[in-house]
Each structure stands twice: as structure tokens, then as C-alpha cells.
mmCIF file of C-alpha atoms in Angstrom:
data_model
loop_
_atom_site.group_PDB
_atom_site.id
_atom_site.type_symbol
_atom_site.label_atom_id
_atom_site.label_comp_id
_atom_site.label_asym_id
_atom_site.label_seq_id
_atom_site.Cartn_x
_atom_site.Cartn_y
_atom_site.Cartn_z
ATOM 1 C CA MET I 19 118.097 137.637 99.634
ATOM 2 C CA ILE I 20 121.004 135.037 99.494
ATOM 3 C CA ASP I 21 118.659 132.572 101.945
ATOM 4 C CA SER I 22 116.016 132.854 99.468
ATOM 5 C CA TRP I 23 117.941 132.208 96.270
ATOM 6 C CA LEU I 24 119.561 129.031 98.387
ATOM 7 C CA GLU I 25 115.803 127.959 99.013
ATOM 8 C CA THR I 26 115.099 128.088 95.877
ATOM 9 C CA LEU I 27 118.160 126.238 94.583
ATOM 10 C CA LYS I 28 117.463 123.532 96.988
ATOM 11 C CA ILE I 29 113.497 123.163 95.977
ATOM 12 C CA ALA I 30 114.502 122.985 92.083
ATOM 13 C CA PHE I 31 117.286 120.372 92.503
ATOM 14 C CA GLY I 32 115.913 117.000 92.207
ATOM 15 C CA GLY I 33 118.780 114.824 93.129
ATOM 16 C CA PHE I 34 120.459 112.185 91.354
ATOM 17 C CA ALA I 35 119.132 109.701 89.521
ATOM 18 C CA TRP I 36 122.116 107.335 90.006
ATOM 19 C CA PRO I 37 124.188 108.311 93.039
ATOM 20 C CA TRP I 38 126.270 105.370 93.313
ATOM 21 C CA MET I 39 128.271 106.672 90.786
ATOM 22 C CA TRP I 40 129.859 109.069 93.009
ATOM 23 C CA LEU I 41 131.574 106.072 94.389
ATOM 24 C CA ALA I 42 134.096 106.551 91.163
ATOM 25 C CA PHE I 43 135.074 109.667 92.249
ATOM 26 C CA PRO I 44 138.205 108.097 94.831
ATOM 27 C CA LEU I 45 139.353 105.922 92.215
ATOM 28 C CA PRO I 46 142.517 108.057 90.805
ATOM 29 C CA TRP I 47 143.736 108.155 94.396
ATOM 30 C CA LEU I 48 143.261 104.843 95.235
ATOM 31 C CA ALA I 49 145.051 103.728 91.903
ATOM 32 C CA GLY I 50 148.170 106.338 92.612
ATOM 33 C CA TRP I 51 148.310 104.907 96.100
ATOM 34 C CA LEU I 52 147.615 101.014 95.370
ATOM 35 C CA LEU I 53 149.652 100.891 91.907
ATOM 36 C CA PRO I 54 153.614 100.562 92.423
ATOM 37 C CA PRO I 55 155.599 103.903 91.277
ATOM 38 C CA HIS I 56 156.698 104.012 87.820
ATOM 39 C CA ARG I 57 160.552 103.465 87.826
ATOM 40 C CA ASN I 58 163.239 104.539 85.390
ATOM 41 C CA ILE I 59 165.708 101.843 84.799
ATOM 42 C CA SER I 60 167.698 103.558 82.210
ATOM 43 C CA ALA I 61 171.432 104.639 82.788
ATOM 44 C CA SER I 62 171.579 108.496 83.815
ATOM 45 C CA LEU I 63 173.847 110.906 83.353
ATOM 46 C CA LYS I 64 175.662 112.195 86.678
ATOM 47 C CA VAL I 65 177.391 115.704 86.259
ATOM 48 C CA PRO I 66 178.982 117.684 88.887
ATOM 49 C CA TYR I 67 176.522 120.166 91.176
ATOM 50 C CA GLY I 68 173.773 118.176 90.206
ATOM 51 C CA ARG I 69 171.684 118.959 93.374
ATOM 52 C CA ARG I 70 172.096 122.584 92.439
ATOM 53 C CA LEU I 71 170.805 122.102 88.975
ATOM 54 C CA ASP I 72 167.792 120.047 89.945
ATOM 55 C CA ALA I 73 166.751 123.192 92.214
ATOM 56 C CA ILE I 74 167.112 125.263 89.464
ATOM 57 C CA ALA I 75 165.213 123.482 87.502
ATOM 58 C CA THR I 76 162.471 122.641 89.780
ATOM 59 C CA ARG I 77 162.301 126.328 90.879
ATOM 60 C CA GLY I 78 158.853 127.331 90.115
ATOM 61 C CA GLY I 79 157.587 123.800 89.307
ATOM 62 C CA ARG I 80 155.642 122.883 91.860
ATOM 63 C CA PRO I 81 152.963 125.485 92.136
ATOM 64 C CA ARG I 82 152.592 124.731 88.389
ATOM 65 C CA ARG I 83 152.226 121.225 89.118
ATOM 66 C CA LEU I 84 149.531 121.575 91.880
ATOM 67 C CA HIS I 85 147.348 123.967 89.704
ATOM 68 C CA ILE I 86 147.501 121.169 86.891
ATOM 69 C CA ALA I 87 146.473 118.494 89.732
ATOM 70 C CA ALA I 88 143.962 120.532 91.151
ATOM 71 C CA LEU I 89 142.215 121.333 87.647
ATOM 72 C CA ALA I 90 142.660 117.394 86.732
ATOM 73 C CA TRP I 91 140.841 116.666 90.471
ATOM 74 C CA LEU I 92 138.011 119.355 89.306
ATOM 75 C CA ALA I 93 137.194 117.752 85.962
ATOM 76 C CA TRP I 94 137.085 114.369 87.515
ATOM 77 C CA PHE I 95 134.515 115.741 90.205
ATOM 78 C CA LEU I 96 132.807 116.923 87.462
ATOM 79 C CA LEU I 97 132.574 113.929 85.202
ATOM 80 C CA CYS I 98 131.588 111.951 88.275
ATOM 81 C CA ALA I 99 128.744 114.148 88.844
ATOM 82 C CA ALA I 100 127.808 114.293 85.086
ATOM 83 C CA ALA I 101 127.768 110.200 85.402
ATOM 84 C CA ALA I 102 125.475 110.522 88.666
ATOM 85 C CA ARG I 103 122.392 112.263 86.429
ATOM 86 C CA PRO I 104 121.630 115.266 87.898
ATOM 87 C CA GLN I 105 117.965 115.846 87.901
ATOM 88 C CA GLN I 106 116.009 119.301 88.109
ATOM 89 C CA LEU I 107 112.643 119.831 89.480
ATOM 90 C CA GLY I 108 110.141 121.278 87.227
ATOM 91 C CA GLU I 109 107.312 123.281 87.835
ATOM 92 C CA ALA I 110 104.290 121.440 89.335
ATOM 93 C CA VAL I 111 101.797 120.481 87.082
ATOM 94 C CA ALA I 112 98.324 118.536 87.698
ATOM 95 C CA PRO I 113 97.500 116.065 84.480
ATOM 96 C CA PRO I 114 94.012 116.340 83.977
ATOM 97 C CA GLN I 115 92.088 112.530 84.449
ATOM 98 C CA SER I 116 88.276 111.716 83.718
ATOM 99 C CA GLY I 117 86.792 108.408 85.077
ATOM 100 C CA ARG I 118 84.706 107.008 87.867
ATOM 101 C CA ASN I 119 84.967 104.940 90.757
ATOM 102 C CA LEU I 120 82.534 101.966 89.839
ATOM 103 C CA MET I 121 81.500 98.852 91.828
ATOM 104 C CA LEU I 122 79.650 96.361 89.854
ATOM 105 C CA ALA I 123 77.494 93.675 91.753
ATOM 106 C CA VAL I 124 76.310 90.682 89.942
ATOM 107 C CA ASP I 125 73.654 88.442 91.438
ATOM 108 C CA LEU I 126 75.068 85.143 91.604
ATOM 109 C CA SER I 127 72.099 83.322 93.130
ATOM 110 C CA GLY I 128 70.389 80.050 91.854
ATOM 111 C CA SER I 129 67.776 81.976 89.875
ATOM 112 C CA MET I 130 70.637 83.189 87.306
ATOM 113 C CA SER I 131 71.454 79.711 85.856
ATOM 114 C CA GLU I 132 67.651 79.703 84.487
ATOM 115 C CA PRO I 133 68.280 79.343 80.610
ATOM 116 C CA ASP I 134 65.643 82.124 79.548
ATOM 117 C CA MET I 135 68.196 84.363 77.343
ATOM 118 C CA GLU I 136 69.183 84.388 73.515
ATOM 119 C CA LEU I 137 72.935 85.224 72.885
ATOM 120 C CA GLY I 138 73.893 84.856 69.410
ATOM 121 C CA GLY I 139 71.328 82.838 68.141
ATOM 122 C CA ASN I 140 71.918 80.231 71.066
ATOM 123 C CA VAL I 141 69.726 79.719 74.250
ATOM 124 C CA VAL I 142 71.774 80.687 77.592
ATOM 125 C CA ASP I 143 71.166 81.353 81.132
ATOM 126 C CA ARG I 144 71.124 84.565 82.516
ATOM 127 C CA LEU I 145 74.460 84.911 83.785
ATOM 128 C CA THR I 146 76.210 83.886 80.485
ATOM 129 C CA ALA I 147 74.010 86.722 78.968
ATOM 130 C CA ALA I 148 75.063 89.047 81.557
ATOM 131 C CA LYS I 149 78.657 88.067 81.464
ATOM 132 C CA ALA I 150 78.697 89.090 77.794
ATOM 133 C CA VAL I 151 76.858 92.190 78.293
ATOM 134 C CA LEU I 152 79.529 93.457 80.884
ATOM 135 C CA ALA I 153 82.458 92.417 79.293
ATOM 136 C CA ASP I 154 81.602 94.688 76.258
ATOM 137 C CA PHE I 155 80.693 97.395 79.104
ATOM 138 C CA LEU I 156 84.265 96.941 80.676
ATOM 139 C CA ASP I 157 85.891 97.463 77.266
ATOM 140 C CA ARG I 158 84.540 100.974 77.291
ATOM 141 C CA ARG I 159 85.338 102.099 80.708
ATOM 142 C CA THR I 160 88.574 103.589 79.797
ATOM 143 C CA GLY I 161 90.190 105.776 82.676
ATOM 144 C CA ASP I 162 87.585 104.449 85.571
ATOM 145 C CA ARG I 163 88.367 102.129 88.542
ATOM 146 C CA VAL I 164 86.352 99.536 88.401
ATOM 147 C CA GLY I 165 85.459 96.836 91.219
ATOM 148 C CA LEU I 166 83.466 93.646 91.087
ATOM 149 C CA LEU I 167 81.433 91.800 94.062
ATOM 150 C CA VAL I 168 79.333 89.015 93.675
ATOM 151 C CA PHE I 169 76.573 88.131 96.074
ATOM 152 C CA GLY I 170 73.674 85.178 96.680
ATOM 153 C CA GLN I 171 73.326 84.067 100.043
ATOM 154 C CA ARG I 172 76.565 86.197 100.874
ATOM 155 C CA ALA I 173 78.188 88.926 99.103
ATOM 156 C CA TYR I 174 81.786 88.691 98.502
ATOM 157 C CA ALA I 175 84.615 91.378 96.609
ATOM 158 C CA LEU I 176 86.206 89.794 94.071
ATOM 159 C CA THR I 177 88.453 92.466 93.025
ATOM 160 C CA PRO I 178 89.386 95.859 94.625
ATOM 161 C CA LEU I 179 88.995 99.035 92.462
ATOM 162 C CA THR I 180 91.609 99.126 90.050
ATOM 163 C CA LEU I 181 92.283 100.495 86.504
ATOM 164 C CA ASP I 182 92.944 96.645 85.397
ATOM 165 C CA ARG I 183 90.181 95.998 84.116
ATOM 166 C CA ASP I 184 91.089 92.531 82.540
ATOM 167 C CA SER I 185 91.414 91.289 86.053
ATOM 168 C CA VAL I 186 88.036 92.285 86.650
ATOM 169 C CA ARG I 187 86.904 90.896 83.332
ATOM 170 C CA ASP I 188 88.890 87.328 84.405
ATOM 171 C CA GLN I 189 87.065 87.380 87.222
ATOM 172 C CA LEU I 190 84.182 87.670 86.180
ATOM 173 C CA ARG I 191 84.321 85.284 83.842
ATOM 174 C CA ASP I 192 85.422 82.187 86.379
ATOM 175 C CA SER I 193 82.218 83.349 88.279
ATOM 176 C CA VAL I 194 79.432 80.631 88.258
ATOM 177 C CA ALA I 195 75.882 80.733 89.589
ATOM 178 C CA GLY I 196 75.562 79.551 93.179
ATOM 179 C CA LEU I 197 79.212 80.158 93.767
ATOM 180 C CA ALA I 198 77.957 82.441 96.572
ATOM 181 C CA GLY I 199 75.115 80.615 97.680
ATOM 182 C CA ARG I 200 71.667 79.627 96.459
ATOM 183 C CA GLU I 201 69.706 82.880 97.700
ATOM 184 C CA THR I 202 69.664 86.171 97.612
ATOM 185 C CA ALA I 203 71.112 88.954 99.752
ATOM 186 C CA ILE I 204 70.738 92.247 98.106
ATOM 187 C CA GLY I 205 70.650 94.399 101.167
ATOM 188 C CA ASP I 206 74.373 92.529 102.129
ATOM 189 C CA ALA I 207 75.997 93.484 98.736
ATOM 190 C CA ILE I 208 74.672 97.019 98.913
ATOM 191 C CA GLY I 209 76.318 97.548 102.475
ATOM 192 C CA LEU I 210 79.823 95.664 101.317
ATOM 193 C CA ALA I 211 79.882 97.835 97.793
ATOM 194 C CA VAL I 212 79.399 101.112 100.387
ATOM 195 C CA LYS I 213 82.382 99.676 102.287
ATOM 196 C CA ARG I 214 84.422 99.477 99.541
ATOM 197 C CA LEU I 215 83.433 103.120 97.903
ATOM 198 C CA ARG I 216 83.719 104.753 101.571
ATOM 199 C CA ASP I 217 87.669 105.929 100.820
ATOM 200 C CA GLN I 218 86.589 107.449 97.339
ATOM 201 C CA PRO I 219 85.801 111.038 96.443
ATOM 202 C CA LYS I 220 82.175 111.421 97.149
ATOM 203 C CA ASP I 221 81.417 112.770 93.458
ATOM 204 C CA GLN I 222 82.912 109.540 92.315
ATOM 205 C CA ARG I 223 80.880 106.573 94.138
ATOM 206 C CA VAL I 224 78.984 104.650 91.834
ATOM 207 C CA LEU I 225 77.241 100.982 92.159
ATOM 208 C CA ILE I 226 75.978 99.346 89.478
ATOM 209 C CA LEU I 227 73.766 96.507 90.916
ATOM 210 C CA LEU I 228 72.259 93.624 88.684
ATOM 211 C CA THR I 229 69.962 90.966 90.396
ATOM 212 C CA ASP I 230 67.228 89.163 88.849
ATOM 213 C CA GLY I 231 65.093 87.873 92.666
ATOM 214 C CA VAL I 232 64.514 89.084 95.714
ATOM 215 C CA ASN I 233 66.211 89.865 98.866
ATOM 216 C CA THR I 234 65.793 86.504 100.669
ATOM 217 C CA ALA I 235 69.051 86.541 102.632
ATOM 218 C CA GLY I 236 71.330 88.335 104.687
ATOM 219 C CA VAL I 237 71.780 90.428 107.541
ATOM 220 C CA LEU I 238 70.608 94.175 106.172
ATOM 221 C CA ASP I 239 67.543 95.241 104.605
ATOM 222 C CA PRO I 240 68.184 96.764 100.813
ATOM 223 C CA LEU I 241 66.208 99.869 101.853
ATOM 224 C CA LYS I 242 68.109 100.313 105.124
ATOM 225 C CA ALA I 243 71.370 99.797 103.006
ATOM 226 C CA ALA I 244 70.286 102.240 100.236
ATOM 227 C CA GLU I 245 70.024 104.615 103.510
ATOM 228 C CA LEU I 246 73.309 103.866 104.192
ATOM 229 C CA ALA I 247 74.641 104.572 100.803
ATOM 230 C CA LYS I 248 72.637 107.650 100.418
ATOM 231 C CA ALA I 249 74.540 109.028 103.522
ATOM 232 C CA GLU I 250 77.617 107.837 102.218
ATOM 233 C CA GLY I 251 76.980 109.638 98.971
ATOM 234 C CA VAL I 252 77.064 106.414 96.924
ATOM 235 C CA ARG I 253 74.548 106.565 93.810
ATOM 236 C CA ILE I 254 73.293 103.412 92.530
ATOM 237 C CA HIS I 255 71.902 101.972 89.422
ATOM 238 C CA THR I 256 69.899 99.084 89.680
ATOM 239 C CA ILE I 257 69.446 96.642 87.358
ATOM 240 C CA ALA I 258 66.238 94.003 87.299
ATOM 241 C CA PHE I 259 67.157 91.120 84.581
ATOM 242 C CA GLY I 260 65.126 88.119 83.916
ATOM 243 C CA GLY I 261 62.807 86.787 81.297
ATOM 244 C CA SER I 262 58.927 87.358 81.746
ATOM 245 C CA GLY I 263 58.336 83.746 81.933
ATOM 246 C CA GLY I 264 56.145 83.710 79.200
ATOM 247 C CA GLY I 265 59.385 82.221 76.830
ATOM 248 C CA PHE I 266 61.361 83.758 73.972
ATOM 249 C CA SER I 267 61.231 83.492 69.988
ATOM 250 C CA ILE I 268 63.806 81.591 68.011
ATOM 251 C CA PHE I 269 63.496 81.973 64.508
ATOM 252 C CA GLY I 270 59.993 82.520 64.933
ATOM 253 C CA LEU I 271 59.029 79.565 67.316
ATOM 254 C CA THR I 272 58.440 80.659 71.090
ATOM 255 C CA VAL I 273 59.995 78.396 73.159
ATOM 256 C CA PRO I 274 58.464 77.837 76.695
ATOM 257 C CA ILE I 275 60.259 78.402 79.605
ATOM 258 C CA SER I 276 59.605 76.391 82.883
ATOM 259 C CA GLY I 277 60.287 78.099 86.089
ATOM 260 C CA GLY I 278 61.063 81.231 84.201
ATOM 261 C CA GLY I 279 58.228 83.549 86.272
ATOM 262 C CA ASP I 280 58.591 87.166 87.084
ATOM 263 C CA GLU I 281 59.586 87.108 90.371
ATOM 264 C CA ILE I 282 61.747 90.164 90.456
ATOM 265 C CA ASP I 283 61.197 92.903 93.551
ATOM 266 C CA GLU I 284 61.141 95.962 90.828
ATOM 267 C CA GLU I 285 59.544 98.050 93.425
ATOM 268 C CA THR I 286 62.219 97.669 95.961
ATOM 269 C CA LEU I 287 65.005 98.172 93.396
ATOM 270 C CA LYS I 288 63.619 101.181 91.940
ATOM 271 C CA ARG I 289 63.174 102.777 95.926
ATOM 272 C CA ILE I 290 67.083 101.819 96.095
ATOM 273 C CA ALA I 291 67.755 104.061 92.947
ATOM 274 C CA GLN I 292 65.439 106.981 94.011
ATOM 275 C CA GLU I 293 66.621 107.177 97.468
ATOM 276 C CA THR I 294 70.294 107.255 96.119
ATOM 277 C CA GLY I 295 70.350 109.357 93.150
ATOM 278 C CA GLY I 296 70.725 106.517 90.562
ATOM 279 C CA GLN I 297 68.347 105.213 87.673
ATOM 280 C CA SER I 298 66.744 102.015 87.600
ATOM 281 C CA PHE I 299 65.996 99.359 84.949
ATOM 282 C CA ARG I 300 64.260 96.770 83.914
ATOM 283 C CA ALA I 301 66.058 94.153 81.197
ATOM 284 C CA ARG I 302 64.129 91.001 80.180
ATOM 285 C CA ASP I 303 66.684 89.900 77.302
ATOM 286 C CA THR I 304 70.100 90.378 76.098
ATOM 287 C CA GLU I 305 69.364 93.189 73.658
ATOM 288 C CA GLN I 306 67.667 95.401 76.536
ATOM 289 C CA LEU I 307 70.408 95.022 78.758
ATOM 290 C CA ALA I 308 73.424 95.885 76.529
ATOM 291 C CA GLY I 309 70.936 99.115 76.077
ATOM 292 C CA ILE I 310 71.006 99.748 79.593
ATOM 293 C CA TYR I 311 74.510 99.604 79.681
ATOM 294 C CA ALA I 312 74.964 101.642 76.724
ATOM 295 C CA GLU I 313 72.975 104.182 78.742
ATOM 296 C CA LEU I 314 74.966 103.503 81.587
ATOM 297 C CA ASP I 315 77.848 104.421 79.407
ATOM 298 C CA ARG I 316 76.808 107.494 78.459
ATOM 299 C CA ILE I 317 76.788 109.116 81.607
ATOM 300 C CA GLU I 318 79.164 111.990 82.052
ATOM 301 C CA PRO I 319 82.598 111.174 83.738
ATOM 302 C CA VAL I 320 83.435 112.785 86.773
ATOM 303 C CA ARG I 321 86.621 115.214 85.679
ATOM 304 C CA GLN I 322 89.097 115.256 88.496
ATOM 305 C CA GLU I 323 92.442 117.183 88.954
ATOM 306 C CA GLY I 324 95.082 114.281 89.067
ATOM 307 C CA ALA I 325 97.960 114.594 91.801
ATOM 308 C CA ARG I 326 100.280 117.302 90.999
ATOM 309 C CA VAL I 327 103.776 115.993 90.140
ATOM 310 C CA ARG I 328 107.012 117.903 89.373
ATOM 311 C CA PRO I 329 108.896 116.722 86.039
ATOM 312 C CA ARG I 330 112.276 115.644 86.567
ATOM 313 C CA ILE I 331 114.653 117.180 84.321
ATOM 314 C CA GLU I 332 118.014 115.695 83.221
ATOM 315 C CA ARG I 333 120.923 118.300 83.579
ATOM 316 C CA TYR I 334 123.974 115.831 83.692
ATOM 317 C CA ALA I 335 124.868 117.938 80.345
ATOM 318 C CA TRP I 336 125.990 120.773 82.762
ATOM 319 C CA PRO I 337 128.504 119.549 84.445
ATOM 320 C CA LEU I 338 129.694 117.374 81.349
ATOM 321 C CA ALA I 339 130.690 120.497 79.224
ATOM 322 C CA ALA I 340 132.223 122.108 82.626
ATOM 323 C CA ALA I 341 134.748 119.013 82.687
ATOM 324 C CA LEU I 342 135.328 119.209 79.654
ATOM 325 C CA LEU I 343 136.450 123.105 79.482
ATOM 326 C CA VAL I 344 138.288 122.318 82.477
ATOM 327 C CA ALA I 345 140.269 119.484 80.841
ATOM 328 C CA LEU I 346 140.929 121.735 78.230
ATOM 329 C CA LEU I 347 142.071 124.441 80.356
ATOM 330 C CA ALA I 348 144.420 122.253 81.944
ATOM 331 C CA PHE I 349 145.893 120.997 78.511
ATOM 332 C CA LEU I 350 146.333 124.742 77.318
ATOM 333 C CA LEU I 351 147.761 126.345 81.222
ATOM 334 C CA PRO I 352 151.435 124.267 81.145
ATOM 335 C CA ARG I 353 151.838 125.811 77.110
ATOM 336 C CA ARG I 354 150.625 129.496 77.832
ATOM 337 C CA LEU I 355 153.450 129.334 80.963
ATOM 338 C CA GLN I 356 156.239 127.902 79.004
#
């Protein structure tokens, strides 16, 4: 039973927050050893039989001084213990968390510079419109760990999965069309996302892929990459983004767009989403794209249990109170024995 009680006490004790405060414990002893003794230079009165009187006067005094010295050291020990801040481990708790691990894959091929979008009454290219919508999407993803990868002729991971959405937003803002090449490697982008999500819990692996073209580069076929994603439990939502080729309207006037043909491989994107249990979307303007991300935002987050932690409870008040009691006892004991 004693062993069980000691084991429980050991588990409950969380150590000292400031263990270096124990270095102060030998200071009184060092002070008494290093400092010179106090010498009384006043004239003394000599009487006959002085040694015999000293023996009578000090009879019983040494044990009393030893008791007071022991109490003083005990009080100093307790003060040092209080200064070191002893802590007790509380009961283990698991704070609830909600969120998902999202990888955002953004197409940076040359066609993303096509100026067939409208944003705030101004004509902008596809990438600028996508950046604005994605920035608003990131603002609403509190609690999610978000990563960003871009792809063109090759796929690159710009940020790992992180709770720091500001860094993801900054990397997205600095991205430009053609940065990763002028062609489109959708399969390689999916493969890289699967690699980044592989170590995450299976029910939280989500990829949101935005592209405006057809797979024209890379070593991995998009449908083969979708099979790999399915095997790894990665759910892919695909967004086909781009104008329909006829132009857009500003103040009631239709502005024609050259080269804005609808060349997106929607069929492959749909099959990728269906294969992995995701959803496929088509956005022909900024408003539709914002609606798609709002729909994705309404997907219920996966609730997960956070890492179990044991809170540390400050217990310095206990040795501090004990030190005061011992000091009071050391003060009253000589009076009691007089």
C-alpha cells in the first residue's frame, strides 16, 4: 500500500518550474564560512572562577541552540522550495478540437493570366480573381491546418500544413502565372498533395484543386493519381475555373475575349472527384467561384480529440506557509524554554 501511495505521489508531482532556485540553499552556510566572525572589542569584566561560571551559564544551552539552528535551516529549506515553484500535475484532459487538414492546389499555368474575369467592376485575370476568393476562404478557416501547392509544368509545395493562415495567404499573393511553367500537370499536383497528406488522420485528408486547363505535362496521369488518392484516403474537390469564351458584361455591354475558349477538361475533373468521394464544380466567373468556396466552407469539419495534457498546478503556497510556521516556532521556542 505504501508503494502504491508513493507511486501516486510521484505521478502527481510535476517538478519545479524554477529548479535553479535551489542553488540558494547553501548561501547561509557559505556566508558563515566566508565572512569573518564578529569580534567584541569592548572591555570585558574578569571575575574569579570565570571558567566555572561559564560552564554553569552554558549548561543546557547547546541543545537549545541546536534546536533553533535546525528549525532555521528547515525554514530556509522550505523557502527555497517555495522559490523553486513546485508544481502538481492535474488530471489528464483532452481539449476538443475541430478542423481539417486542407491542401489547396492552385493552377499557375500560362492560361491563368487570361483576363476574362471581373472583380470589383474591373477586368482582371483568372489568377487575380482566384486569389481574392481564396483569401476570403482562408479567413473563414479558423481551426484548420492549411497547406498550399501550385502547379504548372511541375508541382511545388509552397507551404506545409499549418495553422498560420497568414503565411499561406502571403505565399498565394506572391504567386504569379507561369511561375511553375506554362503547361498544366494536374496529375503531379494530386500526387504531391497525397504525399503531403499521407501522415495525417485518414478522415481529414482533403485536397481542393483549382485549374483552368487540361493535363498537358507531368509524369503522373490524373486518373492514376486519383486512384492513388483514393487508396490513401484523400478526398479531392475539383474546381474548373475559367470563362466560357464569349466574353463578359460590364455596365450592360458585352466585352469580347480573345483566346478565352472553354478548354477545360471537365470530364476528367468530375471523374477525379467521384473516384475520391469529393465534389466537382464549374465556375465561369468570380461570383460563381466565391459561391463554390462558400459551399466547401459549409462542409462539416471533422471533430477530433486533441492531445491529452495534464495541467500544471502551482503549489508554492504550501512550502511557503510551512516555512512561516517553522520560523514562528523557532521564534517562540526560546521564550517557551525560559
